[in-house]
Coordinates of C-alpha atoms in Angstrom, one line a residue:
Chain A
X1 CA -26.5 11.2 20.1
X2 CA -26.6 8.8 23.1
X3 CA -30.3 8.4 22.0
X4 CA -30.1 7.9 18.8
X5 CA -27.3 4.9 19.5
X6 CA -29.5 3.6 21.9
X7 CA -31.8 3.2 19.5
X8 CA -29.7 1.6 16.6
X9 CA -28.5 -0.9 19.2
X10 CA -31.9 -2.0 20.5
X11 CA -33.1 -2.6 17.1
X12 CA -29.9 -4.3 16.0
X13 CA -29.9 -7.1 19.0
X14 CA -33.8 -7.0 19.1
X15 CA -34.0 -8.3 15.4
X16 CA -30.9 -10.4 16.1
X17 CA -28.4 -9.2 14.1
X18 CA -25.8 -8.8 16.7
X19 CA -24.9 -10.7 19.9
X20 CA -24.6 -8.2 22.7
X21 CA -21.2 -9.7 23.5
X22 CA -20.0 -9.1 20.2
X23 CA -20.0 -5.4 21.1
X24 CA -18.1 -5.6 24.6
X25 CA -15.5 -7.8 23.0
X26 CA -14.7 -4.8 20.6
X27 CA -14.5 -2.1 23.0
X28 CA -12.5 -4.4 25.4
X29 CA -10.4 -4.9 22.6
X30 CA -9.5 -1.6 21.5
X31 CA -9.9 -0.1 25.2
X32 CA -7.6 -2.2 26.9
X33 CA -5.7 -4.9 24.5
X34 CA -4.8 -3.1 21.2
X35 CA -2.9 0.1 21.4
X36 CA 0.1 2.1 20.5
X37 CA 2.5 -0.3 22.5
X38 CA 2.1 -3.0 20.1
X39 CA 3.7 -0.5 17.7
X40 CA 6.5 0.5 20.3
X41 CA 7.7 -2.8 20.5
X42 CA 7.8 -3.1 16.8
X43 CA 9.9 -0.2 16.4
X44 CA 12.2 -1.1 19.4
X45 CA 12.6 -4.6 17.8
X46 CA 13.7 -2.7 15.0
X47 CA 16.3 -0.6 16.3
X48 CA 18.1 -3.4 18.1
X49 CA 17.7 -5.8 15.4
X50 CA 18.9 -5.3 12.0
X51 CA 17.4 -8.3 10.1
X52 CA 14.0 -7.6 11.7
X53 CA 14.5 -4.2 10.6
X54 CA 15.3 -5.2 6.9
X55 CA 12.0 -7.6 7.0
X56 CA 9.8 -4.8 8.2
X57 CA 11.0 -2.4 5.7
X58 CA 10.5 -4.9 2.9
X59 CA 7.7 -7.0 4.1
X60 CA 5.9 -5.0 7.2
X61 CA 2.8 -7.2 7.1
X62 CA 4.8 -10.2 7.7
X63 CA 7.3 -8.7 9.8
X64 CA 4.7 -7.6 12.6
X65 CA 3.1 -10.9 12.0
X66 CA 5.9 -12.6 13.8
X67 CA 5.2 -10.8 16.8
X68 CA 1.6 -11.4 16.8
X69 CA 0.0 -8.4 15.5
X70 CA -1.6 -7.6 12.5
X71 CA -5.7 -8.4 11.1
X72 CA -7.9 -5.5 11.0
X73 CA -6.5 -2.4 9.8
X74 CA -3.0 -4.0 9.7
X75 CA -3.3 -6.4 6.5
X76 CA -1.3 -4.6 4.4
X77 CA 1.3 -2.5 6.5
X78 CA 3.7 -0.4 5.4
X79 CA 6.9 0.7 7.5
X80 CA 8.6 4.0 6.6
X81 CA 12.0 4.8 8.3
X82 CA 13.0 8.1 9.2
X83 CA 16.6 9.3 8.2
X84 CA 18.9 12.3 9.2
X85 CA 17.5 13.8 5.7
X86 CA 13.8 12.4 5.4
X87 CA 11.1 12.5 8.3
X88 CA 7.6 10.8 7.2
X89 CA 4.5 11.6 8.5
X90 CA 1.2 10.1 7.7
X91 CA -2.5 10.9 7.1
X92 CA -5.8 10.3 6.1
X93 CA -7.4 13.0 4.3
X94 CA -10.2 11.2 3.2
X95 CA -11.5 9.6 6.4
X96 CA -9.5 8.0 9.3
X97 CA -7.3 5.4 7.9
X98 CA -4.8 4.6 10.8
X99 CA -2.9 1.0 11.7
X100 CA -5.2 -0.1 14.4
X101 CA -3.2 -3.2 14.8
X102 CA -0.3 -1.9 15.9
X103 CA -1.6 2.0 17.5
X104 CA -4.5 1.2 18.3
X105 CA -7.6 3.5 17.5
X106 CA -6.6 7.2 16.3
X107 CA -6.6 10.0 18.4
X108 CA -9.5 12.9 17.8
X109 CA -6.8 15.2 16.4
X110 CA -5.8 12.6 13.4
X111 CA -9.5 12.1 12.4
X112 CA -10.0 15.9 12.8
X113 CA -10.3 18.5 9.8
X114 CA -7.3 20.6 10.7
X115 CA -5.1 17.6 10.6
X116 CA -6.7 16.2 7.5
X117 CA -6.8 19.6 5.2
X118 CA -3.3 20.9 6.3
X119 CA -1.3 18.1 6.5
X120 CA -0.5 17.7 2.7
X121 CA -0.4 21.0 2.2
X122 CA 1.8 22.4 4.8
X123 CA 3.4 19.7 6.9
X124 CA 5.9 21.6 8.8
X125 CA 3.3 24.4 10.1
X126 CA 1.7 21.4 11.5
X127 CA 4.7 19.6 12.8
X128 CA 5.3 23.1 14.8
X129 CA 2.0 22.7 16.1
X130 CA 3.1 19.4 17.9
X131 CA 6.5 20.8 19.2
X132 CA 8.7 19.3 16.6
X133 CA 10.8 21.8 14.5
X134 CA 13.1 19.9 11.7
X135 CA 16.2 21.4 9.9
X136 CA 14.8 23.7 6.5
X137 CA 16.4 21.0 4.2
X138 CA 14.9 18.0 5.8
X139 CA 12.6 16.2 3.2
X140 CA 9.3 15.8 4.2
X141 CA 7.1 12.6 3.3
X142 CA 3.9 12.7 3.4
X143 CA 1.8 9.6 3.0
X144 CA -2.2 10.1 2.6
X145 CA -3.7 6.5 3.4
X146 CA -5.9 6.1 0.4
X147 CA -6.0 2.6 0.1
X148 CA -6.0 -0.2 2.5
X149 CA -2.2 0.0 3.1
X150 CA -1.7 1.5 6.5
X151 CA 1.9 3.2 7.8
X152 CA 4.1 3.0 10.5
X153 CA 6.2 5.3 11.2
X154 CA 10.0 3.9 12.7
X155 CA 11.6 7.2 14.1
X156 CA 15.3 7.6 14.3
X157 CA 16.7 6.1 17.8
X158 CA 17.6 8.9 20.3
X159 CA 21.4 9.2 20.6
X160 CA 22.6 8.2 23.9
X161 CA 20.7 4.5 23.8
X162 CA 23.5 2.1 22.6
X163 CA 23.6 -0.3 25.3
X164 CA 19.7 -0.1 25.8
X165 CA 17.6 -3.2 25.6
X166 CA 14.2 -3.6 23.7
X167 CA 12.1 -2.9 26.5
X168 CA 13.5 0.0 27.6
X169 CA 13.8 1.5 24.2
X170 CA 9.9 0.9 23.5
X171 CA 9.3 3.4 26.6
X172 CA 11.1 5.9 24.3
X173 CA 8.6 5.3 21.2
X174 CA 5.6 7.3 21.6
X175 CA 2.3 6.9 19.4
X176 CA 3.0 10.4 17.9
X177 CA 6.6 9.3 17.1
X178 CA 4.8 6.4 15.1
X179 CA 2.5 9.0 13.0
X180 CA 5.1 11.3 12.2
X181 CA 3.9 14.0 14.6
X182 CA 6.5 13.6 17.2
X183 CA 10.0 12.6 17.4
X184 CA 11.3 9.3 19.7
X185 CA 11.7 10.5 23.7
X186 CA 15.4 11.2 24.7
X187 CA 16.7 9.2 27.1
X188 CA 16.7 12.3 29.6
X189 CA 12.7 13.3 28.5
X190 CA 11.9 9.8 30.4
X191 CA 12.0 11.2 33.9
X192 CA 9.5 13.9 33.2
Chain B
X1 CA -16.9 12.2 -5.2
X2 CA -16.5 16.0 -4.5
X3 CA -17.7 15.9 -0.9
X4 CA -16.9 17.3 2.3
X5 CA -14.9 14.4 3.5
X6 CA -12.2 15.3 0.9
X7 CA -10.3 17.8 2.7
X8 CA -6.9 17.5 1.5
X9 CA -5.7 21.3 0.9
X10 CA -8.9 23.0 2.3
X11 CA -8.2 26.5 4.2
X12 CA -10.1 28.0 7.4
X13 CA -9.9 24.9 9.9
X14 CA -7.6 26.2 12.5
X15 CA -4.6 24.4 14.2
X16 CA -4.7 21.0 15.3
X17 CA -6.8 20.5 18.6
X18 CA -4.3 18.1 20.4
X19 CA -5.6 16.4 23.7
X20 CA -3.2 15.6 26.2
X21 CA -3.4 11.7 27.7
X22 CA -6.4 11.2 25.2
X23 CA -8.9 8.4 26.3
X24 CA -9.7 6.3 23.7
X25 CA -13.5 7.2 23.7
X26 CA -14.8 10.3 25.2
X27 CA -18.4 9.2 26.0
X28 CA -20.0 5.7 26.4
X29 CA -22.4 6.1 23.7
X30 CA -19.0 6.9 21.4
X31 CA -18.1 3.0 22.5
X32 CA -21.5 1.9 21.5
X33 CA -21.3 3.7 18.0
X34 CA -17.9 2.2 17.4
X35 CA -18.7 -1.2 18.2
X36 CA -22.1 -1.5 16.4
X37 CA -20.4 -0.1 13.3
X38 CA -17.8 -2.4 13.6
X39 CA -19.9 -5.5 14.4
X40 CA -22.8 -5.4 11.7
X41 CA -19.3 -4.9 9.3
X42 CA -18.7 -8.2 10.0
X43 CA -22.4 -9.6 9.2
X44 CA -21.4 -8.5 5.4
X45 CA -24.4 -6.6 4.7
X46 CA -22.6 -3.9 3.0
X47 CA -18.9 -3.3 2.5
X48 CA -16.6 -0.7 4.1
X49 CA -16.4 1.1 1.0
X50 CA -20.4 1.4 0.5
X51 CA -20.0 2.3 4.4
X52 CA -17.7 5.3 3.6
X53 CA -19.4 6.2 0.3
X54 CA -22.7 6.7 2.3
X55 CA -20.9 8.9 5.2
X56 CA -19.4 11.1 2.7
X57 CA -22.4 11.0 0.6
X58 CA -23.8 13.6 4.1
X59 CA -24.5 17.1 2.5
X60 CA -21.2 19.4 3.9
X61 CA -22.8 21.3 6.3
X62 CA -24.2 17.7 8.0
X63 CA -20.8 16.2 7.6
X64 CA -18.8 19.3 9.0
X65 CA -20.8 20.1 12.0
X66 CA -21.0 16.3 13.2
X67 CA -18.4 15.0 16.0
X68 CA -16.6 12.0 14.5
X69 CA -18.5 8.9 16.2
X70 CA -21.7 11.2 15.3
X71 CA -21.0 11.1 11.7
X72 CA -20.4 7.3 12.2
X73 CA -23.8 7.1 13.7
X74 CA -25.9 8.8 11.2
X75 CA -24.0 6.8 8.4
X76 CA -25.2 3.7 10.2
X77 CA -28.9 4.8 10.9
X78 CA -28.8 5.8 6.9
X79 CA -27.4 2.1 6.0
X80 CA -30.1 0.5 8.3
X81 CA -32.8 2.4 6.7
X82 CA -31.6 1.6 3.1
X83 CA -30.7 -1.9 3.3
X84 CA -34.0 -2.6 5.0
X85 CA -32.7 -3.5 8.4
X86 CA -34.8 -1.1 10.0
X87 CA -37.9 1.2 9.0
X88 CA -38.0 5.0 9.7
X89 CA -41.1 4.0 12.7
X90 CA -38.6 1.7 14.2
X91 CA -36.1 4.1 14.0
X92 CA -38.0 7.0 16.0
X93 CA -39.5 4.4 18.1
X94 CA -36.0 3.3 19.4
X95 CA -37.7 -0.6 19.0
X96 CA -38.0 -3.4 16.4
X97 CA -41.8 -3.3 15.7
X98 CA -43.5 -6.3 16.6
X99 CA -43.8 -9.0 15.2
X100 CA -40.0 -8.6 14.6
X101 CA -38.5 -10.7 11.8
X102 CA -35.3 -12.1 13.0
X103 CA -32.1 -11.8 11.3
X104 CA -30.8 -15.4 10.0
X105 CA -27.7 -15.4 12.6
X106 CA -26.3 -13.1 15.0
X107 CA -23.0 -11.8 14.6
X108 CA -21.2 -13.4 17.8
X109 CA -18.4 -12.4 19.9
X110 CA -16.1 -15.3 18.7
X111 CA -16.7 -14.1 15.0
X112 CA -15.6 -10.5 16.1
X113 CA -12.6 -11.5 17.7
X114 CA -11.5 -13.4 14.2
X115 CA -12.1 -10.5 12.2
X116 CA -10.0 -8.6 14.5
X117 CA -7.1 -11.0 14.3
X118 CA -7.7 -11.8 10.9
X119 CA -8.9 -8.6 9.1
X120 CA -9.7 -8.4 5.8
X121 CA -6.9 -8.5 3.1
X122 CA -7.7 -6.3 -0.1
X123 CA -5.4 -7.7 -2.3
X124 CA -6.8 -10.0 -5.0
X125 CA -5.2 -12.6 -7.2
X126 CA -4.8 -11.8 -10.9
X127 CA -3.8 -12.7 -14.4
X128 CA -2.9 -9.4 -15.7
X129 CA 0.1 -7.3 -15.6
X130 CA 0.9 -3.8 -14.0
X131 CA 0.9 -1.2 -16.8
X132 CA 3.2 0.9 -15.0
X133 CA 6.7 0.2 -13.2
X134 CA 8.7 2.3 -10.3
X135 CA 10.0 5.2 -11.8
X136 CA 7.6 6.0 -14.4
X137 CA 6.2 9.6 -14.8
X138 CA 1.7 9.2 -14.2
X139 CA -0.7 12.0 -14.2
X140 CA -3.6 11.5 -12.1
X141 CA -6.8 11.7 -14.2
X142 CA -8.8 15.0 -13.9
X143 CA -12.2 12.8 -13.3
X144 CA -14.9 14.1 -10.7
X145 CA -17.0 10.9 -10.5
X146 CA -20.4 11.8 -8.5
X147 CA -20.1 8.3 -6.7
X148 CA -17.2 6.9 -4.6
X149 CA -13.2 7.6 -5.4
X150 CA -10.4 7.2 -3.5
X151 CA -8.5 10.0 -5.8
X152 CA -8.5 13.0 -3.8
X153 CA -8.9 16.0 -5.4
X154 CA -5.8 18.0 -4.9
X155 CA -3.8 15.3 -6.8
X156 CA -6.3 15.2 -9.7
X157 CA -4.9 16.6 -13.1
X158 CA -1.4 16.5 -11.8
X159 CA 1.9 14.7 -12.3
X160 CA 3.7 12.0 -10.1
X161 CA 6.0 9.1 -10.2
X162 CA 5.7 5.6 -9.3
X163 CA 7.0 4.5 -6.0
X164 CA 6.1 1.2 -5.8
X165 CA 4.0 -1.5 -7.1
X166 CA 1.5 -2.5 -4.3
X167 CA -0.5 -5.4 -5.7
X168 CA -3.7 -5.9 -7.1
X169 CA -6.5 -4.4 -4.8
X170 CA -10.1 -4.5 -4.8
X171 CA -11.5 -1.2 -6.3
X172 CA -13.2 0.9 -4.1
X173 CA -15.2 3.2 -6.7
X174 CA -17.1 -0.3 -7.7
X175 CA -17.1 -1.9 -4.5
X176 CA -19.2 1.0 -3.0
X177 CA -21.5 1.0 -5.6
X178 CA -22.5 -2.8 -5.2
X179 CA -20.8 -3.2 -8.5
X180 CA -18.1 -5.9 -7.5
X181 CA -14.7 -6.0 -6.5
X182 CA -13.2 -5.3 -9.6
X183 CA -9.9 -5.5 -8.7
X184 CA -7.1 -3.2 -10.3
X185 CA -3.3 -2.9 -9.9
X186 CA -2.4 -0.3 -6.9
X187 CA 0.5 1.8 -7.0
X188 CA 2.2 4.4 -5.1
X189 CA 2.5 7.4 -6.3
X190 CA 4.4 10.2 -5.2
X191 CA 4.0 14.1 -6.2
X192 CA 6.8 17.1 -5.4
X193 CA 4.8 19.3 -2.9
X194 CA 5.1 22.4 -5.6
X195 CA 3.5 20.4 -8.4
X196 CA 0.4 20.5 -6.1
X197 CA 0.4 23.4 -4.0
X198 CA 2.5 25.8 -6.3
X199 CA 6.0 27.1 -6.7
X200 CA 5.9 29.4 -3.5
X201 CA 5.1 26.0 -1.7
X202 CA 7.6 24.5 0.8
X203 CA 10.2 22.7 -1.8
X204 CA 10.9 20.3 0.6
X205 CA 7.6 18.5 0.6
X206 CA 6.2 15.3 -1.2
X207 CA 3.3 13.6 -1.0
X208 CA 2.3 10.3 -1.8
X209 CA -0.8 8.6 -2.5
X210 CA -2.0 5.4 -3.3
X211 CA -3.7 5.2 -6.7
X212 CA -5.3 2.6 -8.6
X213 CA -4.6 1.7 -12.4
X214 CA -7.9 3.8 -13.7
X215 CA -6.8 6.9 -11.7
X216 CA -3.8 7.4 -13.7
X217 CA -2.5 7.6 -17.0
X218 CA 0.9 8.0 -18.8
X219 CA 2.7 11.3 -18.4

């Protein structure tokens, strides 16, 4: 594959379709600048600020835009809130649609056949593979990203964090908790 | 199309393999595969839907045997050949043939940064009114187009409920085959798990898809 990519790259550069710096810009952006810390900041703000939370739930795109996030794979953002009776989990069965703007590029498992094939049919079993065991009566809402909407799960705020500020809370928000394959960390998990 | 990409509900792929502390890319060539595809997308020679159609058009054994970025590379090569950006000889040689016909202007780092910042919204203005409203019962049509569609097989023929009118969005089925954006109303439609997977399946499961109006009929 390495040689094949190199061949295509050489042709596109030699023919002047792409400037080499454009490639560096993209790699740098998605390796270092855009990642799940963006989403964690959004979730932490939603936890402490009821007005922002409501805005995020009614117009996710505008709400994340106010924090400077959006654009590519984030133009139509929909936030999904977990509650004591509802758990949300996001998948793209057809390819790999994922909210880059707030989570960066997806992990390999998100793009893999096991996750894409099974999440819509047996989400509980899939969740168990992530170490998540939900009460048997929790409604599981699976969201298959078949259009250009991108979903961000707002996990439930852990107990014992009432006095915490946004920055501290963001530490509890994992990537998986914003996809729905995990829960937010509890305060006692942080030391681990 | 009923290709290998439409995986929802398939069996036999085994458990989800989770990698702890996974890096964004696993090899240098993956970085290039990613960046080349995104950068050339900015040149607007083809659109995202056409790229997806080309990727899912790979024969299933090939699709299933490639790594994720491996699929991107093979698809990029096919697109470059189909759209006349390279010849087979050039791809084999790994260089542009001499003399080289230059592209009009290269995609620059500034354009790429702008694209990341602005993205490409898929919503379009329309004078038409949506046919369905939240709460309506709808059936996903039992259709099997041989070209690109975003209506997954597992939903076809099944009855769900409209939970939200999303807006009027570019219709990928049309955009992918060069027939224009042909925007249509887009809805979020939720299905009961038992409607999709049978009476013995988990009763707590609901599955939502986004469906363009042509995918749906009243139920």
